PDB file of C-alpha atoms in Angstrom:
ATOM      1  CA  MET A   1     -56.369 -19.976  10.532  1.00 49.00           C
ATOM      2  CA  ASN A   2     -53.886 -22.618   9.373  1.00 62.00           C
ATOM      3  CA  THR A   3     -51.856 -21.719   6.299  1.00 62.00           C
ATOM      4  CA  PRO A   4     -52.627 -24.118   3.414  1.00 66.00           C
ATOM      5  CA  PHE A   5     -49.910 -26.628   2.624  1.00 62.00           C
ATOM      6  CA  TRP A   6     -49.514 -25.367  -0.944  1.00 54.00           C
ATOM      7  CA  LEU A   7     -48.984 -21.799   0.295  1.00 50.00           C
ATOM      8  CA  ARG A   8     -46.356 -22.908   2.820  1.00 54.00           C
ATOM      9  CA  CYS A   9     -44.524 -24.713   0.020  1.00 53.00           C
ATOM     10  CA  LEU A  10     -44.691 -21.631  -2.180  1.00 53.00           C
ATOM     11  CA  ILE A  11     -43.279 -19.411   0.582  1.00 49.00           C
ATOM     12  CA  LEU A  12     -40.466 -21.888   1.252  1.00 53.00           C
ATOM     13  CA  LEU A  13     -39.557 -22.077  -2.430  1.00 49.00           C
ATOM     14  CA  SER A  14     -39.508 -18.288  -2.707  1.00 52.00           C
ATOM     15  CA  LEU A  15     -37.182 -18.029   0.306  1.00 47.00           C
ATOM     16  CA  VAL A  16     -34.845 -20.641  -1.150  1.00 46.00           C
ATOM     17  CA  ALA A  17     -34.869 -18.890  -4.518  1.00 49.00           C
ATOM     18  CA  GLY A  18     -34.147 -15.550  -2.871  1.00 51.00           C
ATOM     19  CA  GLY A  19     -31.182 -16.985  -0.965  1.00 52.00           C
ATOM     20  CA  GLY A  20     -29.840 -18.534  -4.164  1.00 54.00           C
ATOM     21  CA  ALA A  21     -30.150 -15.219  -5.984  1.00 55.00           C
ATOM     22  CA  ARG A  22     -28.216 -13.416  -3.254  1.00 72.00           C
ATOM     23  CA  ALA A  23     -25.476 -16.070  -3.351  1.00 75.00           C
ATOM     24  CA  ALA A  24     -25.247 -15.692  -7.121  1.00 83.00           C
ATOM     25  CA  ASP A  25     -24.993 -11.912  -6.734  1.00 89.00           C
ATOM     26  CA  MET A  26     -22.064 -12.339  -4.311  1.00 91.00           C
ATOM     27  CA  VAL A  27     -20.256 -14.648  -6.708  1.00 93.00           C
ATOM     28  CA  ARG A  28     -20.619 -12.109  -9.507  1.00 94.00           C
ATOM     29  CA  ALA A  29     -19.573  -9.230  -7.251  1.00 95.00           C
ATOM     30  CA  ILE A  30     -16.376 -11.000  -6.173  1.00 95.00           C
ATOM     31  CA  GLU A  31     -15.574 -11.870  -9.802  1.00 95.00           C
ATOM     32  CA  GLN A  32     -16.058  -8.198 -10.658  1.00 95.00           C
ATOM     33  CA  VAL A  33     -13.916  -6.771  -7.848  1.00 96.00           C
ATOM     34  CA  LYS A  34     -11.102  -9.321  -7.599  1.00 95.00           C
ATOM     35  CA  PRO A  35      -9.205  -8.343 -10.805  1.00 95.00           C
ATOM     36  CA  SER A  36      -8.692  -4.831  -9.415  1.00 97.00           C
ATOM     37  CA  ILE A  37      -7.199  -6.043  -6.103  1.00 97.00           C
ATOM     38  CA  VAL A  38      -3.421  -5.712  -5.541  1.00 97.00           C
ATOM     39  CA  ALA A  39      -1.091  -6.248  -2.606  1.00 96.00           C
ATOM     40  CA  VAL A  40       0.747  -3.103  -1.527  1.00 97.00           C
ATOM     41  CA  GLY A  41       4.153  -3.509   0.071  1.00 95.00           C
ATOM     42  CA  GLY A  42       7.807  -2.682   0.180  1.00 94.00           C
ATOM     43  CA  HIS A  43      10.647  -4.206  -1.828  1.00 94.00           C
ATOM     44  CA  LYS A  44      14.235  -4.368  -0.676  1.00 93.00           C
ATOM     45  CA  ALA A  45      16.646  -6.640  -2.557  1.00 90.00           C
ATOM     46  CA  THR A  46      18.731  -7.448   0.531  1.00 91.00           C
ATOM     47  CA  ASN A  47      15.714  -8.616   2.555  1.00 89.00           C
ATOM     48  CA  SER A  48      14.329 -12.136   2.637  1.00 87.00           C
ATOM     49  CA  PRO A  49      11.699 -12.150   1.358  1.00 89.00           C
ATOM     50  CA  ALA A  50      12.508  -9.131  -0.778  1.00 91.00           C
ATOM     51  CA  PHE A  51       8.831  -8.074  -0.997  1.00 93.00           C
ATOM     52  CA  VAL A  52       6.664  -7.777   2.120  1.00 91.00           C
ATOM     53  CA  ILE A  53       2.922  -7.064   1.924  1.00 93.00           C
ATOM     54  CA  GLN A  54       1.843  -4.213   4.209  1.00 93.00           C
ATOM     55  CA  GLY A  55      -1.727  -3.730   3.010  1.00 94.00           C
ATOM     56  CA  THR A  56      -4.227  -3.989   0.214  1.00 96.00           C
ATOM     57  CA  GLY A  57      -4.996  -1.694  -2.707  1.00 97.00           C
ATOM     58  CA  PHE A  58      -7.368  -1.653  -5.649  1.00 98.00           C
ATOM     59  CA  ALA A  59      -7.246  -0.144  -9.114  1.00 98.00           C
ATOM     60  CA  VAL A  60      -9.371   2.929  -9.781  1.00 97.00           C
ATOM     61  CA  GLY A  61      -9.743   5.617 -12.432  1.00 94.00           C
ATOM     62  CA  ASN A  62      -8.013   4.613 -15.647  1.00 94.00           C
ATOM     63  CA  GLY A  63      -6.604   1.406 -14.129  1.00 96.00           C
ATOM     64  CA  SER A  64      -3.098   2.784 -13.706  1.00 96.00           C
ATOM     65  CA  VAL A  65      -3.949   4.269 -10.292  1.00 97.00           C
ATOM     66  CA  VAL A  66      -4.218   2.246  -7.074  1.00 98.00           C
ATOM     67  CA  ALA A  67      -6.065   3.360  -3.943  1.00 98.00           C
ATOM     68  CA  THR A  68      -4.907   2.315  -0.478  1.00 97.00           C
ATOM     69  CA  ASN A  69      -4.447   3.748   3.043  1.00 96.00           C
ATOM     70  CA  ALA A  70      -1.952   6.551   3.674  1.00 95.00           C
ATOM     71  CA  HIS A  71      -0.666   4.761   6.787  1.00 92.00           C
ATOM     72  CA  VAL A  72       0.251   1.737   4.652  1.00 95.00           C
ATOM     73  CA  ILE A  73       2.523   3.951   2.543  1.00 95.00           C
ATOM     74  CA  ASN A  74       3.964   5.569   5.675  1.00 93.00           C
ATOM     75  CA  VAL A  75       5.004   2.162   6.999  1.00 91.00           C
ATOM     76  CA  ILE A  76       6.685   1.233   3.707  1.00 94.00           C
ATOM     77  CA  THR A  77       8.525   4.527   3.242  1.00 93.00           C
ATOM     78  CA  SER A  78       9.778   4.657   6.835  1.00 92.00           C
ATOM     79  CA  ASP A  79      12.841   2.835   5.455  1.00 91.00           C
ATOM     80  CA  ALA A  80      14.472   4.987   2.791  1.00 90.00           C
ATOM     81  CA  GLU A  81      15.965   1.905   1.109  1.00 92.00           C
ATOM     82  CA  VAL A  82      12.598   0.255   0.523  1.00 94.00           C
ATOM     83  CA  THR A  83      10.730   0.768  -2.749  1.00 94.00           C
ATOM     84  CA  VAL A  84       6.939   0.940  -2.874  1.00 96.00           C
ATOM     85  CA  MET A  85       5.591  -1.804  -5.113  1.00 96.00           C
ATOM     86  CA  VAL A  86       2.308  -3.580  -5.831  1.00 96.00           C
ATOM     87  CA  GLN A  87       1.834  -7.231  -6.551  1.00 95.00           C
ATOM     88  CA  VAL A  88      -0.643  -7.890  -9.364  1.00 94.00           C
ATOM     89  CA  ARG A  89      -2.403 -11.219  -9.800  1.00 88.00           C
ATOM     90  CA  LEU A  90      -2.138 -12.358 -13.428  1.00 85.00           C
ATOM     91  CA  SER A  91      -3.683 -15.808 -12.959  1.00 81.00           C
ATOM     92  CA  ALA A  92      -4.343 -18.383 -10.254  1.00 75.00           C
ATOM     93  CA  THR A  93      -0.648 -19.339 -10.267  1.00 80.00           C
ATOM     94  CA  GLU A  94       1.131 -16.242 -11.632  1.00 86.00           C
ATOM     95  CA  SER A  95       1.712 -12.773 -10.183  1.00 88.00           C
ATOM     96  CA  GLN A  96       3.829  -9.761 -11.037  1.00 92.00           C
ATOM     97  CA  LEU A  97       5.571  -7.051  -9.027  1.00 95.00           C
ATOM     98  CA  ARG A  98       5.234  -3.513 -10.336  1.00 96.00           C
ATOM     99  CA  PRO A  99       6.925  -0.309  -9.113  1.00 96.00           C
ATOM    100  CA  ALA A 100       4.559   2.344  -7.770  1.00 96.00           C
ATOM    101  CA  LYS A 101       4.934   6.041  -7.122  1.00 96.00           C
ATOM    102  CA  VAL A 102       2.907   7.993  -4.586  1.00 96.00           C
ATOM    103  CA  ALA A 103       0.667  10.395  -6.499  1.00 96.00           C
ATOM    104  CA  VAL A 104      -1.271  12.024  -3.666  1.00 96.00           C
ATOM    105  CA  VAL A 105      -1.906  11.486   0.043  1.00 95.00           C
ATOM    106  CA  ASP A 106      -4.950  12.512   2.087  1.00 93.00           C
ATOM    107  CA  LYS A 107      -3.779  12.246   5.717  1.00 90.00           C
ATOM    108  CA  GLU A 108      -7.096  13.466   7.127  1.00 87.00           C
ATOM    109  CA  HIS A 109      -9.035  10.514   5.676  1.00 90.00           C
ATOM    110  CA  ASP A 110      -6.005   8.171   5.598  1.00 91.00           C
ATOM    111  CA  LEU A 111      -6.139   7.612   1.850  1.00 96.00           C
ATOM    112  CA  ALA A 112      -3.439   7.516  -0.801  1.00 97.00           C
ATOM    113  CA  LEU A 113      -3.263   7.100  -4.566  1.00 97.00           C
ATOM    114  CA  LEU A 114      -0.368   5.366  -6.321  1.00 97.00           C
ATOM    115  CA  ARG A 115       0.576   5.400  -9.988  1.00 97.00           C
ATOM    116  CA  ILE A 116       1.686   1.971 -11.135  1.00 96.00           C
ATOM    117  CA  GLU A 117       3.761   0.915 -14.109  1.00 93.00           C
ATOM    118  CA  GLY A 118       2.662  -1.570 -16.755  1.00 93.00           C
ATOM    119  CA  PRO A 119      -0.685  -2.240 -18.458  1.00 94.00           C
ATOM    120  CA  PRO A 120      -3.780  -0.794 -16.760  1.00 96.00           C
ATOM    121  CA  LEU A 121      -5.745  -3.060 -14.436  1.00 96.00           C
ATOM    122  CA  PRO A 122      -9.535  -3.423 -14.502  1.00 96.00           C
ATOM    123  CA  PRO A 123     -10.628  -0.483 -12.310  1.00 97.00           C
ATOM    124  CA  ALA A 124     -13.143  -0.993  -9.514  1.00 97.00           C
ATOM    125  CA  SER A 125     -16.523   0.684  -9.921  1.00 96.00           C
ATOM    126  CA  LEU A 126     -17.037   3.351  -7.264  1.00 97.00           C
ATOM    127  CA  GLY A 127     -20.520   3.592  -5.810  1.00 96.00           C
ATOM    128  CA  ASP A 128     -22.462   6.135  -3.746  1.00 95.00           C
ATOM    129  CA  SER A 129     -21.454   5.992  -0.077  1.00 94.00           C
ATOM    130  CA  GLU A 130     -24.013   8.691   0.765  1.00 92.00           C
ATOM    131  CA  GLY A 131     -26.716   6.093   0.254  1.00 91.00           C
ATOM    132  CA  VAL A 132     -25.225   3.508   2.627  1.00 95.00           C
ATOM    133  CA  ARG A 133     -27.604   2.573   5.444  1.00 95.00           C
ATOM    134  CA  GLU A 134     -27.192   0.686   8.711  1.00 95.00           C
ATOM    135  CA  GLY A 135     -28.043  -2.963   8.249  1.00 95.00           C
ATOM    136  CA  GLN A 136     -26.832  -2.957   4.642  1.00 95.00           C
ATOM    137  CA  GLU A 137     -24.830  -6.031   3.614  1.00 95.00           C
ATOM    138  CA  VAL A 138     -21.268  -5.475   2.394  1.00 96.00           C
ATOM    139  CA  ALA A 139     -18.176  -7.497   1.570  1.00 96.00           C
ATOM    140  CA  PHE A 140     -14.466  -6.721   1.372  1.00 96.00           C
ATOM    141  CA  THR A 141     -11.534  -8.384  -0.383  1.00 96.00           C
ATOM    142  CA  GLY A 142      -7.865  -8.174   0.521  1.00 94.00           C
ATOM    143  CA  PHE A 143      -4.906  -9.792   2.243  1.00 93.00           C
ATOM    144  CA  PRO A 144      -5.933 -10.261   5.898  1.00 88.00           C
ATOM    145  CA  ILE A 145      -2.540 -11.277   7.298  1.00 79.00           C
ATOM    146  CA  GLY A 146      -0.243  -9.881   4.640  1.00 70.00           C
ATOM    147  CA  SER A 147       2.352 -12.281   3.254  1.00 67.00           C
ATOM    148  CA  VAL A 148       1.718 -15.018   5.830  1.00 67.00           C
ATOM    149  CA  MET A 149      -1.122 -16.676   3.908  1.00 67.00           C
ATOM    150  CA  GLY A 150       0.422 -16.110   0.484  1.00 71.00           C
ATOM    151  CA  PHE A 151      -0.773 -14.014  -2.407  1.00 81.00           C
ATOM    152  CA  PHE A 152      -4.411 -15.107  -2.352  1.00 86.00           C
ATOM    153  CA  PRO A 153      -7.084 -12.371  -2.019  1.00 91.00           C
ATOM    154  CA  VAL A 154      -9.690 -13.305   0.596  1.00 92.00           C
ATOM    155  CA  THR A 155     -13.273 -12.041   0.774  1.00 94.00           C
ATOM    156  CA  HIS A 156     -15.236 -11.499   4.008  1.00 93.00           C
ATOM    157  CA  ARG A 157     -18.843 -10.423   4.333  1.00 92.00           C
ATOM    158  CA  GLY A 158     -20.840  -8.593   6.973  1.00 92.00           C
ATOM    159  CA  MET A 159     -23.067  -5.585   7.362  1.00 95.00           C
ATOM    160  CA  VAL A 160     -22.822  -1.909   8.207  1.00 96.00           C
ATOM    161  CA  SER A 161     -23.653  -1.975  11.904  1.00 94.00           C
ATOM    162  CA  ALA A 162     -23.408   1.811  12.374  1.00 93.00           C
ATOM    163  CA  VAL A 163     -22.601   5.047  10.595  1.00 93.00           C
ATOM    164  CA  THR A 164     -20.795   7.096  13.238  1.00 87.00           C
ATOM    165  CA  PRO A 165     -18.408  10.045  13.621  1.00 85.00           C
ATOM    166  CA  VAL A 166     -14.727   9.199  13.249  1.00 77.00           C
ATOM    167  CA  ALA A 167     -13.963  10.614  16.705  1.00 60.00           C
ATOM    168  CA  ILE A 168     -16.131  10.914  19.795  1.00 50.00           C
ATOM    169  CA  PRO A 169     -14.954  13.042  22.768  1.00 47.00           C
ATOM    170  CA  VAL A 170     -14.035  10.905  25.771  1.00 45.00           C
ATOM    171  CA  PRO A 171     -15.566  11.670  29.200  1.00 46.00           C
ATOM    172  CA  ASN A 172     -12.173  11.943  30.889  1.00 43.00           C
ATOM    173  CA  SER A 173      -9.736  14.533  29.558  1.00 43.00           C
ATOM    174  CA  GLN A 174      -6.825  12.436  30.835  1.00 46.00           C
ATOM    175  CA  LYS A 175      -7.646   9.849  28.169  1.00 46.00           C
ATOM    176  CA  LEU A 176      -7.397  12.343  25.318  1.00 44.00           C
ATOM    177  CA  SER A 177      -4.557  11.261  23.050  1.00 49.00           C
ATOM    178  CA  GLU A 178      -2.609  13.569  20.777  1.00 52.00           C
ATOM    179  CA  LYS A 179      -4.181  11.930  17.717  1.00 52.00           C
ATOM    180  CA  LEU A 180      -7.701  12.343  19.123  1.00 47.00           C
ATOM    181  CA  ILE A 181      -7.113  16.031  19.926  1.00 44.00           C
ATOM    182  CA  HIS A 182      -5.758  16.568  16.408  1.00 50.00           C
ATOM    183  CA  ARG A 183      -8.783  14.808  14.883  1.00 46.00           C
ATOM    184  CA  MET A 184     -11.275  16.842  16.930  1.00 46.00           C
ATOM    185  CA  ARG A 185      -9.550  20.075  15.856  1.00 49.00           C
ATOM    186  CA  GLN A 186      -9.745  19.046  12.188  1.00 55.00           C
ATOM    187  CA  GLY A 187     -13.403  18.172  12.465  1.00 55.00           C
ATOM    188  CA  SER A 188     -15.168  14.829  12.458  1.00 70.00           C
ATOM    189  CA  PHE A 189     -16.578  12.964   9.485  1.00 84.00           C
ATOM    190  CA  PRO A 190     -18.803   9.884   9.154  1.00 89.00           C
ATOM    191  CA  ILE A 191     -17.317   6.386   8.977  1.00 91.00           C
ATOM    192  CA  PHE A 192     -18.794   2.907   8.591  1.00 94.00           C
ATOM    193  CA  GLN A 193     -18.609   0.499  11.494  1.00 91.00           C
ATOM    194  CA  LEU A 194     -18.789  -3.114  10.317  1.00 93.00           C
ATOM    195  CA  ASP A 195     -19.657  -6.325  12.132  1.00 90.00           C
ATOM    196  CA  ALA A 196     -17.137  -8.320  10.043  1.00 88.00           C
ATOM    197  CA  VAL A 197     -13.611  -8.932  11.332  1.00 85.00           C
ATOM    198  CA  ALA A 198     -10.732  -7.491   9.307  1.00 86.00           C
ATOM    199  CA  TYR A 199      -6.988  -7.775   9.984  1.00 84.00           C
ATOM    200  CA  PRO A 200      -4.011  -5.414   9.536  1.00 83.00           C
ATOM    201  CA  GLY A 201      -3.310  -6.667   5.999  1.00 90.00           C
ATOM    202  CA  ASN A 202      -6.869  -5.655   5.064  1.00 92.00           C
ATOM    203  CA  SER A 203      -5.948  -1.981   5.421  1.00 93.00           C
ATOM    204  CA  GLY A 204      -6.860  -0.448   2.075  1.00 96.00           C
ATOM    205  CA  SER A 205      -9.315  -3.204   1.098  1.00 97.00           C
ATOM    206  CA  PRO A 206     -12.453  -2.033  -0.739  1.00 98.00           C
ATOM    207  CA  ILE A 207     -15.808  -2.719   0.883  1.00 97.00           C
ATOM    208  CA  PHE A 208     -18.395  -3.316  -1.803  1.00 97.00           C
ATOM    209  CA  SER A 209     -22.034  -4.137  -2.407  1.00 96.00           C
ATOM    210  CA  PRO A 210     -22.647  -7.880  -2.816  1.00 95.00           C
ATOM    211  CA  GLU A 211     -25.432  -7.000  -5.265  1.00 93.00           C
ATOM    212  CA  THR A 212     -23.615  -4.626  -7.619  1.00 94.00           C
ATOM    213  CA  GLY A 213     -19.896  -4.980  -6.858  1.00 96.00           C
ATOM    214  CA  GLU A 214     -19.657  -1.203  -6.447  1.00 97.00           C
ATOM    215  CA  VAL A 215     -17.076   0.013  -3.902  1.00 98.00           C
ATOM    216  CA  LEU A 216     -18.659   1.866  -0.976  1.00 98.00           C
ATOM    217  CA  GLY A 217     -15.672   2.420   1.307  1.00 97.00           C
ATOM    218  CA  VAL A 218     -12.074   1.599   2.210  1.00 97.00           C
ATOM    219  CA  ILE A 219     -11.101  -0.549   5.212  1.00 95.00           C
ATOM    220  CA  ASN A 220      -9.000   1.297   7.801  1.00 89.00           C
ATOM    221  CA  MET A 221      -7.361  -0.715  10.582  1.00 73.00           C
ATOM    222  CA  VAL A 222      -5.062   1.834  12.234  1.00 63.00           C
ATOM    223  CA  VAL A 223      -5.883   5.545  12.055  1.00 61.00           C
ATOM    224  CA  ILE A 224      -9.597   5.294  12.801  1.00 56.00           C
ATOM    225  CA  LYS A 225      -9.044   2.890  15.709  1.00 56.00           C
ATOM    226  CA  SER A 226      -6.488   5.233  17.251  1.00 52.00           C
ATOM    227  CA  THR A 227      -9.109   8.003  17.445  1.00 56.00           C
ATOM    228  CA  LYS A 228     -12.382   6.147  17.688  1.00 56.00           C
ATOM    229  CA  GLU A 229     -11.133   3.858  20.450  1.00 54.00           C
ATOM    230  CA  ALA A 230      -8.713   6.230  22.164  1.00 53.00           C
ATOM    231  CA  ALA A 231     -10.129   5.513  25.615  1.00 47.00           C
ATOM    232  CA  LEU A 232      -9.633   1.737  25.363  1.00 50.00           C
ATOM    233  CA  ALA A 233      -6.590   0.019  26.817  1.00 51.00           C
ATOM    234  CA  GLN A 234      -6.916  -2.734  24.206  1.00 51.00           C
ATOM    235  CA  PRO A 235      -8.331  -2.265  20.687  1.00 51.00           C
ATOM    236  CA  SER A 236     -11.665  -3.906  19.970  1.00 54.00           C
ATOM    237  CA  GLY A 237     -12.376  -6.370  17.173  1.00 65.00           C
ATOM    238  CA  ILE A 238     -14.572  -3.811  15.444  1.00 79.00           C
ATOM    239  CA  THR A 239     -13.764  -2.973  11.821  1.00 88.00           C
ATOM    240  CA  TYR A 240     -14.083   0.518  10.347  1.00 90.00           C
ATOM    241  CA  ALA A 241     -14.140   1.886   6.809  1.00 94.00           C
ATOM    242  CA  VAL A 242     -13.782   5.333   5.227  1.00 95.00           C
ATOM    243  CA  PRO A 243     -16.670   6.200   2.872  1.00 96.00           C
ATOM    244  CA  VAL A 244     -15.709   6.076  -0.806  1.00 97.00           C
ATOM    245  CA  ALA A 245     -16.916   9.663  -1.283  1.00 96.00           C
ATOM    246  CA  PHE A 246     -13.566  10.890   0.062  1.00 95.00           C
ATOM    247  CA  LEU A 247     -11.686   8.639  -2.334  1.00 96.00           C
ATOM    248  CA  LYS A 248     -13.742   9.958  -5.266  1.00 96.00           C
ATOM    249  CA  SER A 249     -12.842  13.522  -4.292  1.00 94.00           C
ATOM    250  CA  LEU A 250      -9.154  12.612  -4.104  1.00 95.00           C
ATOM    251  CA  LEU A 251      -9.326  10.903  -7.479  1.00 94.00           C
ATOM    252  CA  ALA A 252     -11.082  13.890  -9.047  1.00 92.00           C
ATOM    253  CA  GLY A 253      -8.283  16.160  -7.827  1.00 88.00           C
ATOM    254  CA  LEU A 254      -5.794  13.889  -9.521  1.00 86.00           C
ATOM    255  CA  GLY A 255      -7.492  14.467 -12.837  1.00 69.00           C
ATOM    256  CA  ARG A 256      -8.472  10.848 -13.396  1.00 50.00           C
TER     257      ARG A 256
END
């Protein structure tokens, strides 16, 4: 039976309206998340430029705490003369550098919390990562190539393509790296595999729901790849994220 013309028009209009609603949700979600985004880097007066972005962070808790990856902090503090700082976006044309102190580090899940000076930032809303399902749409905001593209937060979108263990035993024992052996001894935990491409500067970026703006995980571009893809000669273009549940536990232990 042929579908009546009026019904086909109604279906088309509903599809267009649905797409418009989803686009509007994304716009609102980005507007909600973006004020909490900061660049995390190191400052050294004798360097040029003095401040170099190493990753992304976002305000949580009371707004005076910033979440990022532990490995980002390790890179910065590998030089004893470099000070950890965050760059805060005040407007489209104005930004501010603020000193930051490491409050707590979770090496197992590659997370870190920083206390920043100055007025609190709008904190990101943390969602329920236990409810994340494969096929779910997500987005993430950060600084994909660090300082190269300037201080302009960029948003990418994609979906959760898989929820998998952080480390999978390789078939050949000769390919077992020290990091993979350490991870397997500690015990595995679930991570999100995304079909969107992230870059090193995205380490620490929040992944969030395009519908609600709630943070569901934290992008990780180094530690997870070193265990998840230990058997590969070259890293893949796959992006991974740590579920926000581990960040919430770390924040709770901080008393905020």
